[in-house]
mmCIF file of C-alpha atoms in Angstrom:
data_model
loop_
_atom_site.group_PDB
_atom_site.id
_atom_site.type_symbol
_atom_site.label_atom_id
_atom_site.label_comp_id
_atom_site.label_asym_id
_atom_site.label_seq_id
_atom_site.Cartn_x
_atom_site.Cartn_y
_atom_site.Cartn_z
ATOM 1 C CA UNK W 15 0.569 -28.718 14.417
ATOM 2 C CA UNK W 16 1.787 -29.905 17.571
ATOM 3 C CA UNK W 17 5.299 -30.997 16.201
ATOM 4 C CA UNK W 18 5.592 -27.572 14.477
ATOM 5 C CA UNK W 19 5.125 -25.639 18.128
ATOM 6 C CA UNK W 20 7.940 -27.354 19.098
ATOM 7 C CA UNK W 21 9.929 -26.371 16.801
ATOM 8 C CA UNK W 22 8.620 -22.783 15.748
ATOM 9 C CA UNK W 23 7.232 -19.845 16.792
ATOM 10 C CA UNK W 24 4.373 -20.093 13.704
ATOM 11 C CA UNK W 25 0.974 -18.858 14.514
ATOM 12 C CA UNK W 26 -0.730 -22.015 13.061
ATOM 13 C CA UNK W 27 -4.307 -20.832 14.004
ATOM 14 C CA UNK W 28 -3.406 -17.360 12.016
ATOM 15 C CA UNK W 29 -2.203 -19.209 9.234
ATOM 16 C CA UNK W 30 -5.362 -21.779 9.288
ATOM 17 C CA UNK W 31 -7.182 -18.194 9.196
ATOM 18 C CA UNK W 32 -5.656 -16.742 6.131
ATOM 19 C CA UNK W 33 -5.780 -19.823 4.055
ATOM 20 C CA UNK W 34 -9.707 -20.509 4.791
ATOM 21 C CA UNK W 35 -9.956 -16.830 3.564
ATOM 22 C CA UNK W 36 -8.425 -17.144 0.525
ATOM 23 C CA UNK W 37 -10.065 -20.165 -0.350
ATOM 24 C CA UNK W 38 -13.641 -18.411 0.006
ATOM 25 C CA UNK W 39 -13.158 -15.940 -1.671
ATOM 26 C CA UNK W 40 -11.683 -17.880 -4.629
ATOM 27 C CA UNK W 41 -14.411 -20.151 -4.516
ATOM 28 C CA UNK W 42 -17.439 -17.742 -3.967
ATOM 29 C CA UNK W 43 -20.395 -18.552 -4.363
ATOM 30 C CA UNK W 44 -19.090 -22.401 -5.583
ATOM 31 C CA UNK W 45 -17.885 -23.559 -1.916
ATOM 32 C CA UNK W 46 -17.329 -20.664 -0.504
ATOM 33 C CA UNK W 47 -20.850 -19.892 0.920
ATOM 34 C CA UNK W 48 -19.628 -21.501 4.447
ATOM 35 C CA UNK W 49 -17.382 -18.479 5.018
ATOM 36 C CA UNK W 50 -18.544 -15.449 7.002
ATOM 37 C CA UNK W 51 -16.716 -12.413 7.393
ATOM 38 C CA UNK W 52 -14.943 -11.664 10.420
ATOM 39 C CA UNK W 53 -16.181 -8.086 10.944
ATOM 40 C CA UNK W 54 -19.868 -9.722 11.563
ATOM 41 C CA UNK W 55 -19.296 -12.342 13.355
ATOM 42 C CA UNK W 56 -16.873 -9.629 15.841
ATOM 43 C CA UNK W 57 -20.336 -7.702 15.735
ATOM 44 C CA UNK W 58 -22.927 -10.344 16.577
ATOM 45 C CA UNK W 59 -19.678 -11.281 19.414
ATOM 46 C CA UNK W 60 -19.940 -8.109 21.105
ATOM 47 C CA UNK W 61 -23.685 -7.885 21.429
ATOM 48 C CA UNK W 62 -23.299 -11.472 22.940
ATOM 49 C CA UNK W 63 -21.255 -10.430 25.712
ATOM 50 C CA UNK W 64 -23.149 -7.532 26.224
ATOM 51 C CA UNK W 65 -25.507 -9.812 28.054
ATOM 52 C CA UNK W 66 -23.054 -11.517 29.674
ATOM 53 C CA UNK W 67 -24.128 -15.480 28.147
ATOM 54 C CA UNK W 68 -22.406 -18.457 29.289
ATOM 55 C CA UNK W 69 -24.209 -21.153 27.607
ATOM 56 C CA UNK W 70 -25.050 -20.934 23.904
ATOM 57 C CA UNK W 71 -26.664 -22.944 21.359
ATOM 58 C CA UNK W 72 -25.712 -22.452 18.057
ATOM 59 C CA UNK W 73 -27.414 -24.849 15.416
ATOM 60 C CA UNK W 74 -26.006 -23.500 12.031
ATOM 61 C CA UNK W 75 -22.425 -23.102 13.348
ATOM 62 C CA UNK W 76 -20.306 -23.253 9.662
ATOM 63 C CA UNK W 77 -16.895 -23.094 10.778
ATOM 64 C CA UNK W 78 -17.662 -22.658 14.316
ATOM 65 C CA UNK W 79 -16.851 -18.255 13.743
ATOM 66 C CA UNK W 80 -19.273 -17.588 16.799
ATOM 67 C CA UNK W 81 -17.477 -19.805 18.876
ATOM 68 C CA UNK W 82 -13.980 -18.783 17.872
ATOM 69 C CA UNK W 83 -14.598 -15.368 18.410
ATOM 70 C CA UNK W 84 -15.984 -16.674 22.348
ATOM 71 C CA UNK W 85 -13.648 -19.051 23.390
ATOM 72 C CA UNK W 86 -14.263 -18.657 27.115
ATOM 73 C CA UNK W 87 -18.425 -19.417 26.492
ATOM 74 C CA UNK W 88 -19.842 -23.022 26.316
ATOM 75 C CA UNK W 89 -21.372 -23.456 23.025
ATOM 76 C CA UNK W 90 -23.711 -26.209 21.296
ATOM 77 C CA UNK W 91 -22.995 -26.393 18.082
ATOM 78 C CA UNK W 92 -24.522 -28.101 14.953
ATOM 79 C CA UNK W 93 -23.179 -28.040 10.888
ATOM 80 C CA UNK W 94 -25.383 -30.621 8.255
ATOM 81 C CA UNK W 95 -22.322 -30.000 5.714
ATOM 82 C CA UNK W 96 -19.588 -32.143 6.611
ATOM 83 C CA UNK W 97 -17.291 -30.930 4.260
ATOM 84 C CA UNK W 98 -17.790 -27.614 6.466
ATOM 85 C CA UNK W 99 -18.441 -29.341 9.717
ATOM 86 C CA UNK W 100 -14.157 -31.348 9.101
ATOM 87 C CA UNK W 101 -12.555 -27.424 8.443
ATOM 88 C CA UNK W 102 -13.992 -26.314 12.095
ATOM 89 C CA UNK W 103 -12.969 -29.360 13.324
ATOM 90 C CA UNK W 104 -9.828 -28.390 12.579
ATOM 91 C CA UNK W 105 -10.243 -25.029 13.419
ATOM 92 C CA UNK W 106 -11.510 -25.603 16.715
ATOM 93 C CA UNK W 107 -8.549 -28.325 17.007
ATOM 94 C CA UNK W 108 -5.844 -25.559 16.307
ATOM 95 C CA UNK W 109 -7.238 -23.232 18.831
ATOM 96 C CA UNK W 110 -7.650 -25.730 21.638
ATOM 97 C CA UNK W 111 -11.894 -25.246 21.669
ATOM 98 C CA UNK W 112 -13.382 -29.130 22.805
ATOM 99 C CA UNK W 113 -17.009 -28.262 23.023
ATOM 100 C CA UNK W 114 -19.449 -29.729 21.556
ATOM 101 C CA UNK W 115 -19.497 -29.525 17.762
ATOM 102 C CA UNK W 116 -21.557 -32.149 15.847
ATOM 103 C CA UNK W 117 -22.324 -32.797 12.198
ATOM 104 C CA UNK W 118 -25.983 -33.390 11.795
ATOM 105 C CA UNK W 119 -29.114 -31.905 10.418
ATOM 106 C CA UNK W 120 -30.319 -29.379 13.165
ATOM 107 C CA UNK W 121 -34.005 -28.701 11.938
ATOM 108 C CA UNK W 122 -34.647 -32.547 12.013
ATOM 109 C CA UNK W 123 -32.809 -32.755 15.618
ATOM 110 C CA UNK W 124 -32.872 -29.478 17.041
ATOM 111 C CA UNK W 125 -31.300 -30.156 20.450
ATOM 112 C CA UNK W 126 -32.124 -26.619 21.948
ATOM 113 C CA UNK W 127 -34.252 -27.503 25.229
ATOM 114 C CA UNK W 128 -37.325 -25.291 26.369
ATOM 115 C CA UNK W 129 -35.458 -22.534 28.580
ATOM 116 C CA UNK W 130 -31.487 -24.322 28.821
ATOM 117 C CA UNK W 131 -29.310 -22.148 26.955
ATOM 118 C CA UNK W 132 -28.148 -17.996 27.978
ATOM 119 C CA UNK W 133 -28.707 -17.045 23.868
ATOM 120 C CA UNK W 134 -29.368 -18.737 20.746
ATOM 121 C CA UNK W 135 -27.346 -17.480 17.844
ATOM 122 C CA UNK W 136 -26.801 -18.357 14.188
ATOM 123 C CA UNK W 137 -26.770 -17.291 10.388
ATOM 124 C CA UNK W 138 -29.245 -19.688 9.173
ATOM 125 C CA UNK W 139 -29.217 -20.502 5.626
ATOM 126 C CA UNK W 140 -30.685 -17.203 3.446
ATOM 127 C CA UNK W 141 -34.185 -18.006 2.260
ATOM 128 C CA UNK W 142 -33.852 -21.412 2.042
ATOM 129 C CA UNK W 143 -37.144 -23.037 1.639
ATOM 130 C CA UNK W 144 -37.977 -25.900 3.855
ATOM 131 C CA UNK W 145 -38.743 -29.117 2.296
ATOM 132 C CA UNK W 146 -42.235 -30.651 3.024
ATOM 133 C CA UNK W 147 -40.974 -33.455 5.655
ATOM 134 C CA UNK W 148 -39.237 -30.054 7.351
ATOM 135 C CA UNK W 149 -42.459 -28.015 7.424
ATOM 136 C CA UNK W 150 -44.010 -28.246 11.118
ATOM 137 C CA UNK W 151 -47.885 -26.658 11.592
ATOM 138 C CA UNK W 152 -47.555 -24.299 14.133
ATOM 139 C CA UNK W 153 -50.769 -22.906 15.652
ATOM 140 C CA UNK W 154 -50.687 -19.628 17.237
ATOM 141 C CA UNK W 155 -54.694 -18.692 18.533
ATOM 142 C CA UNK W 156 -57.271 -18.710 15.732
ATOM 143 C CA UNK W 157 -53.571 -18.356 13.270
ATOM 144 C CA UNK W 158 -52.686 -21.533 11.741
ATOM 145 C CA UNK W 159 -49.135 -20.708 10.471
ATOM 146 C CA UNK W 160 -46.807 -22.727 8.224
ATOM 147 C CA UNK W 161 -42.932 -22.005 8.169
ATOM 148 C CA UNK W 162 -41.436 -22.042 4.689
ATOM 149 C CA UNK W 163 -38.051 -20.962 5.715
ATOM 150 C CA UNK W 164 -35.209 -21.712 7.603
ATOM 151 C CA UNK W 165 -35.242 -18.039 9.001
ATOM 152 C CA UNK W 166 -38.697 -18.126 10.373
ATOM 153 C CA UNK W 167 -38.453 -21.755 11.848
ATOM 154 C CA UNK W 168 -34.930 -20.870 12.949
ATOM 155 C CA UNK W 169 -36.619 -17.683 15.147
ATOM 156 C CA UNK W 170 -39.957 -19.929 16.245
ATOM 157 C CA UNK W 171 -37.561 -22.756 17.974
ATOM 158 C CA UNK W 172 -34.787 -20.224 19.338
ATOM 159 C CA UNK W 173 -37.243 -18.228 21.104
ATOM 160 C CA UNK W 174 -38.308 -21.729 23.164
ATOM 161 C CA UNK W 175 -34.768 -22.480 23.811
ATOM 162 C CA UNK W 176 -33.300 -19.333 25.668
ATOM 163 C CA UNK W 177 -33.963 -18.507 29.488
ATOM 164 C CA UNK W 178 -36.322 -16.024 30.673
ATOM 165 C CA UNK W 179 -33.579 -13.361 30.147
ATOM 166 C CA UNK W 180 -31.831 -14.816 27.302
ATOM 167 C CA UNK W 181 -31.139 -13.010 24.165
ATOM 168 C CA UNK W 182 -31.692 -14.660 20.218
ATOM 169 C CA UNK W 183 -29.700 -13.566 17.509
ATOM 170 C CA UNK W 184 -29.862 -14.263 14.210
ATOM 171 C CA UNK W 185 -28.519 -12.671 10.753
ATOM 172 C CA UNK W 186 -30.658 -12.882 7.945
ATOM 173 C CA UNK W 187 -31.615 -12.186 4.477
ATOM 174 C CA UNK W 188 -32.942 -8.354 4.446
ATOM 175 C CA UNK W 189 -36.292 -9.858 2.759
ATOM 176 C CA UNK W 190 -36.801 -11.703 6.304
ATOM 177 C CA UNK W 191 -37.868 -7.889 7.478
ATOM 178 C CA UNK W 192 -40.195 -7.208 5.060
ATOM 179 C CA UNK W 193 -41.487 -10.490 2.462
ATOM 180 C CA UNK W 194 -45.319 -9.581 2.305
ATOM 181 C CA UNK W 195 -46.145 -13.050 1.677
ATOM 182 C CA UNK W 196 -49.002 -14.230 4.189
ATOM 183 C CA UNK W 197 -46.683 -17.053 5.809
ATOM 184 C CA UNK W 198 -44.202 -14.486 6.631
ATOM 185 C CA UNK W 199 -45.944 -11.362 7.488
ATOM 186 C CA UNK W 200 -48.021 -13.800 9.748
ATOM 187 C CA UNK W 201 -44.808 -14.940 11.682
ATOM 188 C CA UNK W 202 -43.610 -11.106 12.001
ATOM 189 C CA UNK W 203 -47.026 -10.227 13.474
ATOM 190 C CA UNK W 204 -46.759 -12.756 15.646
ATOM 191 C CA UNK W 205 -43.546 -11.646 16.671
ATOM 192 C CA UNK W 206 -44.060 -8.147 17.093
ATOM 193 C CA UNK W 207 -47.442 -8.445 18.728
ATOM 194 C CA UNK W 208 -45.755 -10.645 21.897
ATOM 195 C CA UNK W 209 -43.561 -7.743 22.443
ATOM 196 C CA UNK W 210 -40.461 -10.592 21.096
ATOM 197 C CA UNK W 211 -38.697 -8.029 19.030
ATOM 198 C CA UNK W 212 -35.896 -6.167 20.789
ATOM 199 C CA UNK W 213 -33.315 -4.969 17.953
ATOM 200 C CA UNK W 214 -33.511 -4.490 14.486
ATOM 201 C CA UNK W 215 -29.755 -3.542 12.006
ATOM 202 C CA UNK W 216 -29.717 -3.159 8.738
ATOM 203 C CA UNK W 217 -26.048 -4.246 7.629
ATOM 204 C CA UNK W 218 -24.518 -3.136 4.112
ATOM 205 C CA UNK W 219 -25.297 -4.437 0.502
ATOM 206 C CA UNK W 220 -22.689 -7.168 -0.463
ATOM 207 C CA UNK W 221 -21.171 -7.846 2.683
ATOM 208 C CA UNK W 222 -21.007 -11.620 2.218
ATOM 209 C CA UNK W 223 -18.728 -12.418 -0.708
ATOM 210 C CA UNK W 224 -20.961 -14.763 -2.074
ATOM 211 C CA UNK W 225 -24.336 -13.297 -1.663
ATOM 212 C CA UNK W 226 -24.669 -9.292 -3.364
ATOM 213 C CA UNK W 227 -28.071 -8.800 -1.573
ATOM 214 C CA UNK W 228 -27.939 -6.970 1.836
ATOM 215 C CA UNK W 229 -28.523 -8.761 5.171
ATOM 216 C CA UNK W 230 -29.669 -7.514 8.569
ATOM 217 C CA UNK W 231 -29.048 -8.501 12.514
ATOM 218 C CA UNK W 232 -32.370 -9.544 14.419
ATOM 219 C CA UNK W 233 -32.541 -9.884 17.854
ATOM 220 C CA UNK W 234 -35.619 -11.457 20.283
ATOM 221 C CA UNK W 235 -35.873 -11.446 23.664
ATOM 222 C CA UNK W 236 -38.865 -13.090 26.149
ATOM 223 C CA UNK W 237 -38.894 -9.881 28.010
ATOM 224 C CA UNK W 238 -41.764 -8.080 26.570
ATOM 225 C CA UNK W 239 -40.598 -4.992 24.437
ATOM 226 C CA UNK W 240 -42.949 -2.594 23.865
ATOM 227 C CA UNK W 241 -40.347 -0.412 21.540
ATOM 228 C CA UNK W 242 -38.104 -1.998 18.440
ATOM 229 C CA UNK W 243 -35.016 -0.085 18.217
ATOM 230 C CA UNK W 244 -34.023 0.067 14.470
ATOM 231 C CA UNK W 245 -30.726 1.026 13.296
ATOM 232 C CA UNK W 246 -29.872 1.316 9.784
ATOM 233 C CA UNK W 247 -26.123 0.901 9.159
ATOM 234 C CA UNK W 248 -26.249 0.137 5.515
ATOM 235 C CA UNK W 249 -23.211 2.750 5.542
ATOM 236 C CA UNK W 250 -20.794 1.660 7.989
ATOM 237 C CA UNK W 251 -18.984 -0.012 5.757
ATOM 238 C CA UNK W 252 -15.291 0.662 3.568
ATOM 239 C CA UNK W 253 -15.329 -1.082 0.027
ATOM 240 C CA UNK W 254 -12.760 -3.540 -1.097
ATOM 241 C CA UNK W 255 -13.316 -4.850 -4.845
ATOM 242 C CA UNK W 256 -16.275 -5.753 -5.232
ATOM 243 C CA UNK W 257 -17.643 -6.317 -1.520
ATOM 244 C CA UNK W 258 -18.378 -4.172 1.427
ATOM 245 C CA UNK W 259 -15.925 -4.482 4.697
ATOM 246 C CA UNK W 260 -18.477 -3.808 7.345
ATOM 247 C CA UNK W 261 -17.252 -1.475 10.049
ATOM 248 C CA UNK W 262 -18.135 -3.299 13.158
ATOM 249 C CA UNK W 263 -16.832 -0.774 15.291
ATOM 250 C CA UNK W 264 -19.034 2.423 13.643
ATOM 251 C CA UNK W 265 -21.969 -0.118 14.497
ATOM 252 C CA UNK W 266 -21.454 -0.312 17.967
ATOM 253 C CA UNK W 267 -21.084 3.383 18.355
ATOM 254 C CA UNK W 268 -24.293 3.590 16.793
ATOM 255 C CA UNK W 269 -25.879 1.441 19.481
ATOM 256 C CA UNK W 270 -24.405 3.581 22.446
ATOM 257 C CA UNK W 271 -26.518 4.648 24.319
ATOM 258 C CA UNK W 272 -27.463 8.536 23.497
ATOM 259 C CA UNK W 273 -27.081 8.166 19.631
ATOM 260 C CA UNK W 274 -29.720 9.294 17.378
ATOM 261 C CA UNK W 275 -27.696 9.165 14.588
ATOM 262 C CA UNK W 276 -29.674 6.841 12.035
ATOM 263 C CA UNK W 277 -31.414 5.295 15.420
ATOM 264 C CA UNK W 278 -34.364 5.102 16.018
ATOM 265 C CA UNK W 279 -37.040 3.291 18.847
ATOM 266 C CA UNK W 280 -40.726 2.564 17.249
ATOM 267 C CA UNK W 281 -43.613 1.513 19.474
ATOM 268 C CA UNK W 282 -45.049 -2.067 18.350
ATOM 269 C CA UNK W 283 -48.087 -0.331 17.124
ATOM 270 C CA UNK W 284 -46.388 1.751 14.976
ATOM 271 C CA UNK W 285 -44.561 -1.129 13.075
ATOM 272 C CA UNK W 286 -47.785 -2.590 13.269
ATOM 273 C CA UNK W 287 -49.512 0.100 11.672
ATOM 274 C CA UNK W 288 -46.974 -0.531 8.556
ATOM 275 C CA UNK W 289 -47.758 -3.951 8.065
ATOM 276 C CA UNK W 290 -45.610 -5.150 10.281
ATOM 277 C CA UNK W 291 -42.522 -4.251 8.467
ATOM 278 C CA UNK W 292 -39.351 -4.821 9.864
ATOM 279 C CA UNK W 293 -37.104 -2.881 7.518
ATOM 280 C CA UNK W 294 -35.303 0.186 9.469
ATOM 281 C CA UNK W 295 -35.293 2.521 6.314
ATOM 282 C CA UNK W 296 -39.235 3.643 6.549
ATOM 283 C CA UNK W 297 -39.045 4.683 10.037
ATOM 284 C CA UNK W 298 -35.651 6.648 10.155
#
C-alpha cells in the first residue's frame, strides 16, 4: 500500500472497502456474518457524536466499522475471531487508525473499567447463548438474575463502564425488546425500573445480509430517565434484492427534535404496565 501511493493516485482504503463488501455478501451467512452495513454503523456514528465522546470502549468491534466511521475518537477495541480481528487490522492499517485493537475473548476479559470510558458501543453477537463457564450470578435486591445472552451481559457490564454522563449503545436482536422468558424480562425490569433506558429504534426487517430477522438500536444512560423515547423506523429503508438499505438519514430526522412522526416518549410505568416490553410498535 505504501509503494502504490507513491506511485498512484488509488484510493486503497476505498478499494479495501468494496472488496470486503463483496466478499460478505457472497459469503452470507457462511463468513460473512462479521460484516455490518455501512448505513448502521453511520447511524449508531452520529448518535455518538451527538454526545460529544472522546473515549470509547468497544468490546465486539468486527472489523473495527465504529471506529472507522470515528477516526478522530480513542477507541478500545476487542474481536475473539481472528480471522475477523487480521481484516481490521488491515483496515485500520490502510486508514492510518493505531489504537488499540486486540484479538481476545471480551466476556472472559472485559477490560471496560467502572466509570473510564465517554460511551460503550457494540453489536454483540444476536442471541447467542452464553456457555456455563460465561454465565456470572448477578444479584440485584431480593432478584437473583442469571444472564443467558451476550445481549443482556453485554448491557449489565457497559452500564458499569461509562461515566456519569456517558451514553451505551448497543444493536440487537429485536427479541432483546420483548423475549418473555423470566431471565430476560427480569433484566428489562431491572433496566427500566433504574430509570437506565433512554432510547429505543426499531430498525427494518433484513437489514443485515446474513440475518432476515429485524434488529433494533438500544441506548442506556446513568442519568435517570423517567420517559423511553421509542421510535419505530421499520420503514426507513429502500430495498435492494433481497435486503433492506436502511435510510440512516430518514432516522435521524425522525429523532429531531419536534417530530411526532412514528415517535413517541412513554413514562417507565407505562412500559412497565406492559410487561416491561421494549418493542416500539405497541405504544405508537
Amino acid at each position: 500500500v505504501r509503494i502504490m501511493d507513491t506511485i498512484s493516485n488509488i484510493d486503497h482504503s476505498k478499494l479495501f472497502e468494496e472488496a470486503i463488501a463483496i466478499f460478505a455478501s457472497q459469503e452470507g451467512r457462511i463468513r460473512g456474518d462479521f460484516f455490518q452495513p455501512k448505513e448502521l454503523t453511520h447511524l449508531v456514528s452520529s448518535i455518538l457524536k451527538e454526545n460529544n465522546v472522546m473515549c470509547v470502549y468497544n468490546p465486539f468491534a468486527g472489523i473495527g466499522s465504529y471506529q472507522l466511521d470515528n477516526k478522530d475518537v480513542g477507541y478500545t477495541s476487542q474481536e475473539l475471531n481472528r480471522d475477523t480481528w487480521m481484516i481490521g487490522k488491515l483496515r485500520m492499517f490502510i486508514n492510518d487508525i493505531y489504537y488499540e485493537y486486540t484479538c481476545e475473548d471480551s466476556i472472559l476479559k472485559w477490560v471496560g473499567e467502572i466509570g473510564k470510558f465517554d460511551a460503550v458501543v457494540a453489536t454483540p453477537p444476536f442471541k447467542m447463548p452464553l456457555s456455563k463457564e460465561q454465565e456470572p450470578s448477578v444479584y440485584w435486591e431480593d432478584l437473583e438474575f442469571r444472564h443467558k445472552t451476550v445481549e443482556t451481559l453485554y448491557f449489565s457490564l457497559a452500564i458499569k463502564s461509562i461515566k456519569e454522563d456517558g451514553v451505551v449503545i448497543g444493536v440487537v436482536s429485536s427479541s432483546f425488546l420483548f423475549d418473555s422468558s423470566f431471565a430476560a424480562r427480569g433484566f428489562r425490569q431491572y433496566l427500566i425500573n433504574r430509570g437506565l433506558v433512554r432510547e429505543v429504534i426499531q430498525l427494518p426487517a433484513n437489514t443485515f445480509n446474513s440475518y432476515a430477522f429485524s434488529t433494533a438500536i438500544v441506548i442506556l444512560s446513568k442519568s435517570s430517565q423517567n420517559q423511553i423515547r421509542f421510535i419505530d423506523a421499520s420503514k426507513c429503508y429502500t430495498k435492494r434484492g433481497k435486503v433492506n438499505i436502511l435510510d440512516w438519514m430518514q432516522v435521524l430526522e425522525l429523532r429531531k427534535p419536534g417530530n411526532k412522526v412514528n415517535v413517541r416518549l412513554v413514562d417507565n410505568d407505562d412500559v412497565s404496565e406492559q410487561e416491561y416490553n421494549l418493542f416500539p410498535a405497541p405504544y405508537l
